[in-house]
Amino acid sequence: MDSARRITINPITRLEGHGKIEIFLNEQGGVDRAFFQVPELRGFEKFAQGRPAEDMPQITSRICGVCPTAHHMASTKALDALYQVTPPPAARKIRELVYSTFFVEDHALHFYFLGGPDFVVGPQAPAAERNVLGVIAKVGAETGLKVIAMRRKLRELMALAAGKAAHPVFGLPGGVALPSRASR
Amino acid sequence: MKPKVAFYWCASCGGCEEAVVDLDEELLGVADAVDIVFWPVALDFKEKDVAAMPDGSILASFINGAIRNSHQQEMAELLRAKSLVVVAFGICAQLGGIPGLANLSDAKGILAEVYRDGVTPARRYSENGYSLSLPEFFDTVVALDRVIQVDYYLPGCPPTPNLIRDAVHALLAPELPPKGAVLAPDHALCEQCPRKDSRPEKLLVKEFVRPHQVVADQQTCLLAQGLVCLGPGTRAGCNALCIRGNMPCTGCFGPTSRVRDYGAKALSAIASVIESNDESQIERALEAVPDPVGTFYRYSLPSSMLGRRRME
Ligand code: SF4
Ligand code: SF4
């Protein structure tokens, strides 16, 4: 295949996960076929089998280290269903606090660090600038530092309730591991 | 010219790369001190950019993730050639990590489970005369140092931002740490644990409990409460994050330097606290550990002495 007629984007970046895009052009230079490939598989579907159900929140969070809280919470809710238990109001609020915090933090991450830079710095900017450092250069260090500090505080808040921000450890069937933070 | 640093992911979750983002304000300091030339989670550089760099032109590559397919092995080899120093970054690269639990099965078993009756990925595929390829999916997951020479190890799932910052500075210092060093404290996690004073001198328990079966006291050593806390067999470095969250340590920092097989060490640390010589009583105590391999080798199966399950 003539290389002028094949465009390879490898790897796709600024998201979690391995991906590659192959675009094939026709004689006129238009797109004839495009393929998105995921050249990776770990096999959680298989190796989760045989593990105790209550270990799932911590094992499945490793599906994605950028959004581990989502996987942790989904597994935790599956445990609620499995054990047929409803978390008491305080536990529910703690879960909601962690998840809402994650929601804000993850969106900030996406906007400033991952997907956003292509738009903020612009799609034509060189690769070396289409990233968080380019965003900071564009919006100014003051705003940039504010965003970084805000994200840090959100992650600290998550760690307070969930143990770890990266791969939380608080989800249990029917509740949470840490009822309150009397002391630490 | 600033020294060049690369980050790359193999079979991992991206959490190690995200942990670099979690350097927060200090990330700007790191970006001042070094040129980051590859970091897929945050930068848009491509494989071809790395391939075009002269050999040895990168000061250090921090490679996370285990090796589970041929593309990951090729990328590890490419970065090894381009770099003066390679750091196995995070427990998946160091010992195999959670993706290493796949060694309880093999390629055939995993593909059959994941794709069921659907289309199974083929190494080569062509359509309309366009040909595509996928990496070879190995039977066995291995740690990074099984495919390339590794200079340093940074443990954790993921390593904490403090350890990452210290590691970057250690590699920029005029005198490098001794080759093969694990860049984290070389003592057991219990020493960093806020509950260590409540851990009895001679810790013995009659039975174990699983985390969802008790309301764990927030002050007392979790192992003393009968929870399987792997702190005694695990390397310090995280500052006892899970325990601060009132959950037992599952061992994501791996062993200290004196231990060859993490799981064997963790298992013996737990077995030795059972207060009984009676076999049936011991069996009963161990009923609360229904999955020994997933408990003790959760992050280290590929680098254990056995390495994998023997398939019939
Ligand atoms: S066994 Fe666990 S809870 Fe107890 S002192 Fe060690 S790390 Fe802390
Ligand atoms: S307490 Fe154990 S499992 Fe938790 S972060 Fe620390 S080393 Fe990892």
Coordinates of C-alpha atoms and ligand atoms in Angstrom, one line a residue:
Chain A
M1 CA 0.0 0.0 0.0
D2 CA 1.3 3.4 -1.0
S3 CA 2.0 5.3 2.2
A4 CA 0.5 8.5 0.8
R5 CA -2.8 6.6 0.8
R6 CA -2.6 5.3 4.4
I7 CA -2.7 7.5 7.5
T8 CA -1.8 5.8 10.8
I9 CA -2.5 7.5 14.1
N10 CA -0.6 5.5 16.6
P11 CA -1.1 5.7 19.5
I12 CA -4.3 7.7 20.1
T13 CA -3.4 9.8 23.1
R14 CA -4.8 11.7 26.1
L15 CA -7.2 9.1 27.3
E16 CA -6.8 5.8 29.1
G17 CA -6.4 2.8 26.8
H18 CA -4.5 1.7 23.9
G19 CA -5.8 2.6 20.5
K20 CA -4.7 3.0 16.9
I21 CA -6.4 4.4 13.9
E22 CA -5.8 3.4 10.3
I23 CA -7.3 5.5 7.6
F24 CA -7.1 4.4 3.9
L25 CA -7.6 7.0 1.2
N26 CA -9.1 6.6 -2.2
E27 CA -7.6 7.8 -5.5
Q28 CA -9.2 11.2 -5.0
G29 CA -7.7 11.5 -1.5
G30 CA -11.0 11.0 0.3
V31 CA -11.4 8.5 3.0
D32 CA -12.3 5.1 1.6
R33 CA -12.1 3.0 4.8
A34 CA -11.1 3.8 8.4
F35 CA -10.3 1.3 11.1
F36 CA -10.1 1.9 14.9
Q37 CA -8.1 -0.8 16.5
V38 CA -7.6 -1.6 20.2
P39 CA -4.3 -3.6 20.2
E40 CA -4.8 -4.6 23.8
L41 CA -6.8 -6.9 26.0
R42 CA -6.1 -7.9 29.6
G43 CA -8.9 -10.3 30.3
F44 CA -10.6 -9.1 33.4
E45 CA -13.7 -11.0 32.2
K46 CA -11.7 -14.2 32.8
F47 CA -9.4 -13.6 35.7
A48 CA -12.1 -12.0 37.9
Q49 CA -13.7 -15.4 38.0
G50 CA -12.7 -17.4 41.1
R51 CA -12.0 -14.2 43.1
P52 CA -14.3 -13.4 46.0
A53 CA -17.1 -11.0 45.1
E54 CA -16.1 -8.4 47.7
D55 CA -12.7 -8.1 46.1
M56 CA -14.3 -6.9 42.8
P57 CA -14.4 -3.1 43.7
Q58 CA -10.6 -3.2 44.1
I59 CA -9.9 -5.5 41.2
T60 CA -12.2 -3.9 38.6
S61 CA -11.0 -0.4 39.4
R62 CA -7.8 -1.5 37.6
I63 CA -9.7 -1.6 34.4
C64 CA -9.0 2.1 34.2
G65 CA -6.7 4.2 36.4
V66 CA -8.1 7.5 35.0
C67 CA -11.7 6.6 36.1
P68 CA -11.2 3.9 38.8
T69 CA -13.9 5.4 41.0
A70 CA -16.5 4.6 38.3
H71 CA -15.5 0.9 38.2
H72 CA -15.2 0.7 42.0
M73 CA -18.6 2.2 42.4
A74 CA -20.3 -0.1 39.8
S75 CA -18.8 -3.2 41.5
T76 CA -19.9 -1.9 44.9
K77 CA -23.5 -1.4 43.7
A78 CA -23.3 -4.9 42.2
L79 CA -22.4 -6.2 45.7
D80 CA -25.4 -4.3 47.2
A81 CA -27.6 -6.2 44.7
L82 CA -25.8 -9.5 45.3
Y83 CA -26.1 -9.3 49.0
Q84 CA -29.6 -7.6 48.7
V85 CA -28.6 -4.9 51.1
T86 CA -29.4 -1.2 51.0
P87 CA -26.7 1.1 52.4
P88 CA -27.8 3.2 55.3
P89 CA -28.3 7.0 54.6
A90 CA -24.9 8.0 55.9
A91 CA -23.1 5.4 53.8
R92 CA -25.1 6.5 50.8
K93 CA -24.1 10.1 51.4
I94 CA -20.5 9.2 51.7
R95 CA -20.6 7.3 48.4
E96 CA -22.4 10.2 46.7
L97 CA -19.8 12.6 48.1
V98 CA -17.0 10.6 46.7
Y99 CA -18.7 10.0 43.4
S100 CA -19.7 13.6 42.9
T101 CA -16.2 14.7 43.8
F102 CA -14.8 12.3 41.2
F103 CA -17.3 13.5 38.6
V104 CA -16.0 17.1 39.0
E105 CA -12.4 16.1 39.1
D106 CA -12.6 13.8 36.1
H107 CA -14.3 16.4 34.0
A108 CA -11.6 19.0 35.0
L109 CA -9.0 16.4 34.1
H110 CA -10.6 15.8 30.7
F111 CA -11.0 19.5 30.0
Y112 CA -7.6 20.7 31.0
F113 CA -5.3 17.7 30.6
L114 CA -6.8 15.2 28.2
G115 CA -9.3 16.0 25.4
G116 CA -9.5 19.8 26.0
P117 CA -6.1 20.9 24.9
D118 CA -6.8 20.2 21.2
F119 CA -9.6 22.7 21.4
V120 CA -8.1 25.3 23.9
V121 CA -4.7 25.4 22.2
G122 CA -6.2 24.6 18.8
P123 CA -6.0 21.6 16.5
Q124 CA -3.3 23.2 14.3
A125 CA -0.9 23.8 17.2
P126 CA 2.2 21.5 17.3
A127 CA 2.0 18.3 19.4
A128 CA 4.4 19.8 22.0
E129 CA 1.8 22.4 22.8
R130 CA -1.5 20.5 22.6
N131 CA -1.4 19.4 26.3
V132 CA -1.8 20.7 29.8
L133 CA 1.4 22.8 29.6
G134 CA 0.1 24.4 26.4
V135 CA -3.2 25.1 28.1
I136 CA -1.4 26.8 31.0
A137 CA 0.6 28.9 28.6
K138 CA -2.6 29.9 26.9
V139 CA -4.8 30.6 29.9
G140 CA -2.0 32.0 32.1
A141 CA -0.1 30.5 35.0
E142 CA -2.6 32.0 37.5
T143 CA -5.6 30.2 36.1
G144 CA -3.6 27.1 35.4
L145 CA -2.4 26.9 39.0
K146 CA -5.9 27.5 40.2
V147 CA -7.1 24.5 38.2
I148 CA -4.3 22.3 39.4
A149 CA -4.9 23.3 43.0
M150 CA -8.6 22.7 42.7
R151 CA -8.0 19.2 41.3
R152 CA -5.5 18.4 44.1
K153 CA -8.0 19.4 46.7
L154 CA -10.8 17.3 45.1
R155 CA -8.4 14.3 45.0
E156 CA -7.5 14.9 48.7
L157 CA -11.2 15.0 49.6
M158 CA -11.7 11.7 47.7
A159 CA -8.7 10.1 49.6
L160 CA -10.2 11.2 52.9
A161 CA -13.4 9.2 52.3
A162 CA -12.2 6.5 50.0
G163 CA -8.7 5.7 51.3
K164 CA -7.0 6.2 48.0
A165 CA -8.0 8.5 45.1
A166 CA -6.2 6.3 42.6
H167 CA -7.9 3.0 43.1
P168 CA -10.4 3.6 46.0
V169 CA -10.8 1.1 48.8
F170 CA -14.0 2.1 50.5
G171 CA -16.8 0.2 48.7
L172 CA -18.4 -2.7 50.6
P173 CA -21.7 -4.4 50.1
G174 CA -24.3 -2.3 51.9
G175 CA -22.0 0.5 52.9
V176 CA -18.5 1.9 53.1
A177 CA -15.3 1.0 54.9
L178 CA -14.8 4.2 56.8
P179 CA -18.0 5.4 58.5
S180 CA -16.5 8.7 59.6
R181 CA -13.2 10.4 59.9
A182 CA -13.0 10.8 63.7
S183 CA -9.2 10.8 63.5
R184 CA -6.6 9.6 61.2
Chain B
M1 CA 19.3 21.1 26.5
K2 CA 17.1 19.6 29.2
P3 CA 17.3 15.9 29.8
K4 CA 14.6 13.9 28.1
V5 CA 12.1 11.7 30.0
A6 CA 9.5 9.3 28.6
F7 CA 6.5 7.6 30.1
Y8 CA 4.8 4.6 28.5
W9 CA 2.1 2.1 29.3
C10 CA 2.0 -1.6 28.5
A11 CA -0.6 -3.9 30.1
S12 CA -1.8 -1.5 32.7
C13 CA -4.8 0.7 33.6
G14 CA -3.2 4.1 33.0
G15 CA -3.2 4.8 36.8
C16 CA 0.6 5.1 36.8
E17 CA 0.5 7.7 34.1
E18 CA -2.3 9.5 35.9
A19 CA -0.2 9.4 39.1
V20 CA 2.3 11.7 37.2
V21 CA -0.6 14.1 36.7
D22 CA -1.2 13.9 40.4
L23 CA 2.2 15.5 41.0
D24 CA -0.1 18.6 40.7
E25 CA 1.9 21.8 41.2
E26 CA 5.1 19.9 41.2
L27 CA 4.4 18.7 37.7
L28 CA 5.3 22.1 36.5
G29 CA 8.7 21.8 38.3
V30 CA 9.3 18.5 36.7
A31 CA 8.4 19.9 33.3
D32 CA 10.9 22.7 33.9
A33 CA 13.7 20.3 34.8
V34 CA 13.1 17.8 32.0
D35 CA 11.7 17.5 28.5
I36 CA 8.9 15.0 28.5
V37 CA 9.1 13.4 25.0
F38 CA 6.5 10.7 25.2
W39 CA 3.5 10.3 27.6
P40 CA 0.4 9.0 25.9
V41 CA -2.1 9.9 28.6
A42 CA -1.1 13.6 28.5
L43 CA 1.0 14.3 25.4
D44 CA 0.2 13.7 21.7
F45 CA 3.6 12.3 20.6
K46 CA 3.5 9.2 18.5
E47 CA 5.4 6.0 18.3
K48 CA 7.1 7.2 15.2
D49 CA 8.5 10.2 17.1
V50 CA 10.2 7.9 19.5
A51 CA 11.5 5.6 16.8
A52 CA 13.1 8.7 15.1
M53 CA 15.1 9.6 18.2
P54 CA 18.8 8.6 18.3
D55 CA 19.6 5.6 20.5
G56 CA 20.4 6.6 24.1
S57 CA 19.0 10.1 23.7
I58 CA 16.4 9.7 26.5
L59 CA 17.7 10.0 30.0
A60 CA 15.0 7.8 31.5
S61 CA 12.0 5.9 30.4
F62 CA 9.4 5.2 33.1
I63 CA 7.5 2.1 31.7
N64 CA 4.4 1.0 33.5
G65 CA 2.4 -2.1 32.9
A66 CA 3.1 -5.8 32.4
I67 CA 4.0 -7.4 29.1
R68 CA 1.1 -9.4 27.8
N69 CA 1.4 -9.0 24.0
S70 CA 4.1 -8.6 21.3
H71 CA 3.5 -4.9 20.7
Q72 CA 4.2 -4.1 24.4
Q73 CA 7.4 -6.1 24.1
E74 CA 8.4 -4.2 21.0
M75 CA 7.7 -0.9 22.6
A76 CA 9.7 -1.9 25.7
E77 CA 12.6 -2.8 23.4
L78 CA 12.3 0.4 21.5
L79 CA 12.3 2.5 24.7
R80 CA 15.2 0.5 26.1
A81 CA 17.3 1.3 23.0
K82 CA 16.5 5.0 23.2
S83 CA 17.1 5.3 27.0
L84 CA 20.0 5.4 29.3
V85 CA 17.9 4.4 32.2
V86 CA 14.7 2.3 32.3
V87 CA 12.5 2.4 35.4
A88 CA 9.9 -0.3 35.9
F89 CA 7.2 2.1 37.0
G90 CA 4.4 0.7 39.2
I91 CA 3.7 -2.9 40.4
C92 CA 2.5 -4.2 37.0
A93 CA 5.9 -3.5 35.4
Q94 CA 7.7 -4.6 38.5
L95 CA 6.0 -7.8 39.4
G96 CA 3.1 -8.3 36.9
G97 CA 0.3 -6.6 38.8
I98 CA -3.4 -7.3 38.5
P99 CA -3.2 -8.0 34.8
G100 CA -0.8 -10.8 35.8
L101 CA -3.8 -12.6 37.4
A102 CA -4.4 -13.6 33.8
N103 CA -1.7 -16.2 34.3
L104 CA -4.4 -18.3 36.0
S105 CA -5.6 -18.9 32.4
D106 CA -4.1 -18.7 29.0
A107 CA -4.7 -16.9 25.7
K108 CA -7.2 -19.4 24.5
G109 CA -9.2 -19.3 27.7
I110 CA -9.2 -15.5 27.8
L111 CA -10.2 -15.1 24.2
A112 CA -12.9 -17.7 24.5
E113 CA -14.4 -15.9 27.6
V114 CA -14.2 -12.4 26.2
Y115 CA -15.4 -13.0 22.7
R116 CA -17.6 -16.0 23.4
D117 CA -19.3 -16.8 20.1
G118 CA -18.4 -13.5 18.5
V119 CA -15.5 -12.7 16.1
T120 CA -12.2 -13.5 17.7
P121 CA -9.4 -11.0 16.9
A122 CA -7.1 -12.2 14.2
R123 CA -3.4 -11.3 13.9
R124 CA -3.9 -10.4 10.3
Y125 CA -7.0 -9.0 8.7
S126 CA -7.7 -7.7 5.3
E127 CA -10.7 -6.0 3.7
N128 CA -10.9 -4.5 0.3
G129 CA -7.2 -5.1 -0.2
Y130 CA -6.4 -3.1 2.9
S131 CA -4.4 -5.1 5.4
L132 CA -4.3 -4.7 9.2
S133 CA -2.5 -6.5 11.9
L134 CA -2.8 -6.9 15.7
P135 CA -0.1 -7.9 18.2
E136 CA 0.3 -11.5 19.3
F137 CA -1.6 -12.1 22.5
F138 CA 0.8 -14.1 24.7
D139 CA -0.3 -17.0 26.9
T140 CA 1.7 -15.7 29.8
V141 CA 2.0 -12.3 31.3
V142 CA 5.5 -11.3 32.4
A143 CA 7.1 -8.4 34.3
L144 CA 9.1 -5.9 32.4
D145 CA 12.5 -7.2 33.4
R146 CA 11.7 -10.5 31.7
V147 CA 11.9 -8.8 28.3
I148 CA 14.3 -5.9 28.7
Q149 CA 17.0 -4.9 31.2
V150 CA 15.5 -2.7 33.9
D151 CA 17.6 -0.3 36.0
Y152 CA 15.2 0.7 38.7
Y153 CA 11.9 -0.2 40.2
L154 CA 9.2 2.1 41.5
P155 CA 6.5 0.0 43.3
G156 CA 2.9 0.7 43.9
C157 CA -0.5 0.5 42.3
P158 CA 0.0 3.3 41.5
P159 CA 3.3 4.7 43.0
T160 CA 2.5 7.7 45.1
P161 CA 3.3 11.2 43.7
N162 CA 5.9 11.7 46.5
L163 CA 7.9 8.6 45.4
I164 CA 7.6 9.6 41.7
R165 CA 9.0 13.1 42.5
D166 CA 11.8 11.6 44.6
A167 CA 12.6 9.2 41.8
V168 CA 12.8 11.9 39.1
H169 CA 15.2 13.9 41.4
A170 CA 17.3 10.8 42.2
L171 CA 17.8 10.2 38.5
L172 CA 18.8 13.9 37.9
A173 CA 21.3 13.9 40.8
P174 CA 25.0 13.5 39.9
E175 CA 25.2 10.2 41.6
L176 CA 22.7 7.6 40.6
P177 CA 21.1 5.1 43.0
P178 CA 22.7 1.6 42.9
K179 CA 21.6 -0.4 39.8
G180 CA 18.6 -2.6 40.4
A181 CA 17.4 -0.5 43.4
V182 CA 13.7 -0.3 44.3
L183 CA 13.1 3.4 44.8
A184 CA 11.1 3.1 48.0
P185 CA 11.8 2.5 51.7
D186 CA 13.2 -1.0 52.4
H187 CA 11.1 -1.9 55.4
A188 CA 7.6 -3.3 56.1
L189 CA 4.5 -1.2 55.8
C190 CA 3.6 -1.7 59.4
E191 CA 6.4 0.7 60.3
Q192 CA 4.6 3.5 58.5
C193 CA 1.2 2.5 59.8
P194 CA -0.7 4.9 62.1
R195 CA -2.0 1.8 64.0
K196 CA 1.3 0.1 64.6
D197 CA 1.3 0.8 68.3
S198 CA -1.8 -1.2 68.7
R199 CA -0.3 -4.2 66.9
P200 CA 0.6 -6.6 69.7
E201 CA 4.2 -7.8 70.1
K202 CA 3.1 -11.4 69.6
L203 CA 0.1 -11.1 67.3
L204 CA -2.2 -14.1 67.3
V205 CA -5.8 -14.5 66.0
K206 CA -8.2 -17.4 66.4
E207 CA -10.1 -16.6 63.2
F208 CA -10.0 -14.3 60.2
V209 CA -12.9 -12.1 59.0
R210 CA -13.5 -10.6 55.6
P211 CA -13.9 -6.8 55.4
H212 CA -17.6 -6.9 54.7
Q213 CA -18.2 -9.1 57.7
V214 CA -17.2 -6.7 60.5
V215 CA -17.3 -3.1 61.4
A216 CA -13.6 -2.6 61.8
D217 CA -12.4 -0.5 64.6
Q218 CA -10.7 2.6 63.3
Q219 CA -7.8 2.7 65.7
T220 CA -6.7 -0.9 66.2
C221 CA -4.3 -2.8 64.0
L222 CA -6.5 -4.5 61.3
L223 CA -4.6 -7.8 61.5
A224 CA -5.1 -7.9 65.2
Q225 CA -8.9 -7.6 64.4
G226 CA -8.6 -10.7 62.2
L227 CA -8.6 -8.9 58.9
V228 CA -6.1 -10.2 56.4
C229 CA -3.8 -7.2 56.3
L230 CA -0.6 -7.8 54.3
G231 CA 1.2 -4.9 55.9
P232 CA 3.8 -7.1 57.7
G233 CA 4.9 -8.6 54.3
T234 CA 4.6 -5.5 52.2
R235 CA 7.1 -2.7 51.4
A236 CA 6.5 0.7 52.9
G237 CA 6.1 3.7 50.7
C238 CA 2.4 4.5 50.4
N239 CA 2.1 5.8 54.0
A240 CA -0.5 3.1 54.7
L241 CA -3.2 4.6 52.5
C242 CA -5.6 1.7 52.7
I243 CA -5.3 1.3 56.4
R244 CA -6.1 5.1 56.7
G245 CA -9.2 4.2 54.7
N246 CA -10.0 1.5 57.3
M247 CA -9.3 -1.3 54.9
P248 CA -6.5 -3.9 55.0
C249 CA -3.4 -3.7 52.8
T250 CA -3.6 -6.0 49.8
G251 CA 0.1 -5.7 49.1
C252 CA 0.4 -3.4 46.1
F253 CA 3.9 -2.2 47.0
G254 CA 5.3 -5.8 46.7
P255 CA 8.1 -7.2 49.0
T256 CA 11.2 -5.7 50.6
S257 CA 14.5 -6.5 49.1
R258 CA 15.1 -9.6 51.2
V259 CA 12.1 -11.4 49.8
R260 CA 12.2 -13.5 46.6
D261 CA 8.5 -14.5 46.3
Y262 CA 6.1 -11.9 47.7
G263 CA 3.1 -14.2 47.9
A264 CA 5.0 -16.8 49.9
K265 CA 6.2 -14.2 52.3
A266 CA 2.7 -12.7 52.7
L267 CA 1.2 -16.1 53.1
S268 CA 3.6 -17.1 55.8
A269 CA 3.1 -13.8 57.6
I270 CA -0.6 -14.5 57.8
A271 CA -0.3 -18.2 58.5
S272 CA 2.0 -17.5 61.4
V273 CA -0.6 -15.4 63.3
I274 CA -3.1 -18.2 63.6
E275 CA -3.4 -19.2 67.2
S276 CA -3.8 -22.9 67.0
N277 CA -2.0 -26.1 66.4
D278 CA -5.1 -28.0 65.7
E279 CA -5.5 -28.8 62.0
S280 CA -9.3 -28.6 61.8
Q281 CA -9.2 -25.3 63.7
I282 CA -6.6 -23.9 61.3
E283 CA -8.7 -25.0 58.3
R284 CA -11.7 -23.2 59.8
A285 CA -9.6 -20.0 60.3
L286 CA -8.5 -20.2 56.6
E287 CA -12.0 -20.4 55.4
A288 CA -12.0 -16.6 55.6
V289 CA -9.3 -16.7 52.9
P290 CA -11.2 -18.4 50.1
D291 CA -8.9 -17.3 47.3
P292 CA -5.2 -17.6 48.4
V293 CA -3.7 -16.9 45.0
G294 CA -5.8 -13.8 44.5
T295 CA -5.1 -12.7 48.0
F296 CA -1.4 -13.3 48.3
Y297 CA -0.4 -13.0 44.7
R298 CA -2.8 -10.3 43.7
Y299 CA 0.0 -8.1 42.3
S300 CA 2.8 -10.5 41.8
L301 CA 1.8 -13.8 40.2
P302 CA 4.0 -13.5 37.0
S303 CA 7.1 -12.8 39.1
S304 CA 6.4 -15.5 41.6
M305 CA 8.3 -18.7 41.7
L306 CA 5.5 -20.6 40.0
G307 CA 4.7 -17.8 37.6
R308 CA 1.4 -19.2 36.3
R309 CA -1.1 -21.9 36.6
R310 CA -0.2 -25.1 34.8
M311 CA -2.7 -25.7 32.2
E312 CA -3.8 -29.2 31.4
Ligands
SF4_1 S1 -0.9 -5.3 60.1 FE1 -1.8 -3.7 58.8 S2 -3.1 -2.5 60.3 FE2 -1.6 -3.7 61.5 S3 0.2 -2.4 61.9 FE3 0.6 -3.6 60.0 S4 -0.1 -2.3 58.3 FE4 -1.0 -1.5 60.2
SF4_2 S1 -1.8 -0.1 52.1 FE1 -1.0 -1.8 50.9 S2 -2.4 -2.1 49.2 FE2 -2.9 0.0 50.1 S3 -1.7 1.4 48.9 FE3 -0.4 0.8 50.6 S4 0.9 -1.0 49.9 FE4 -0.9 -0.6 48.4

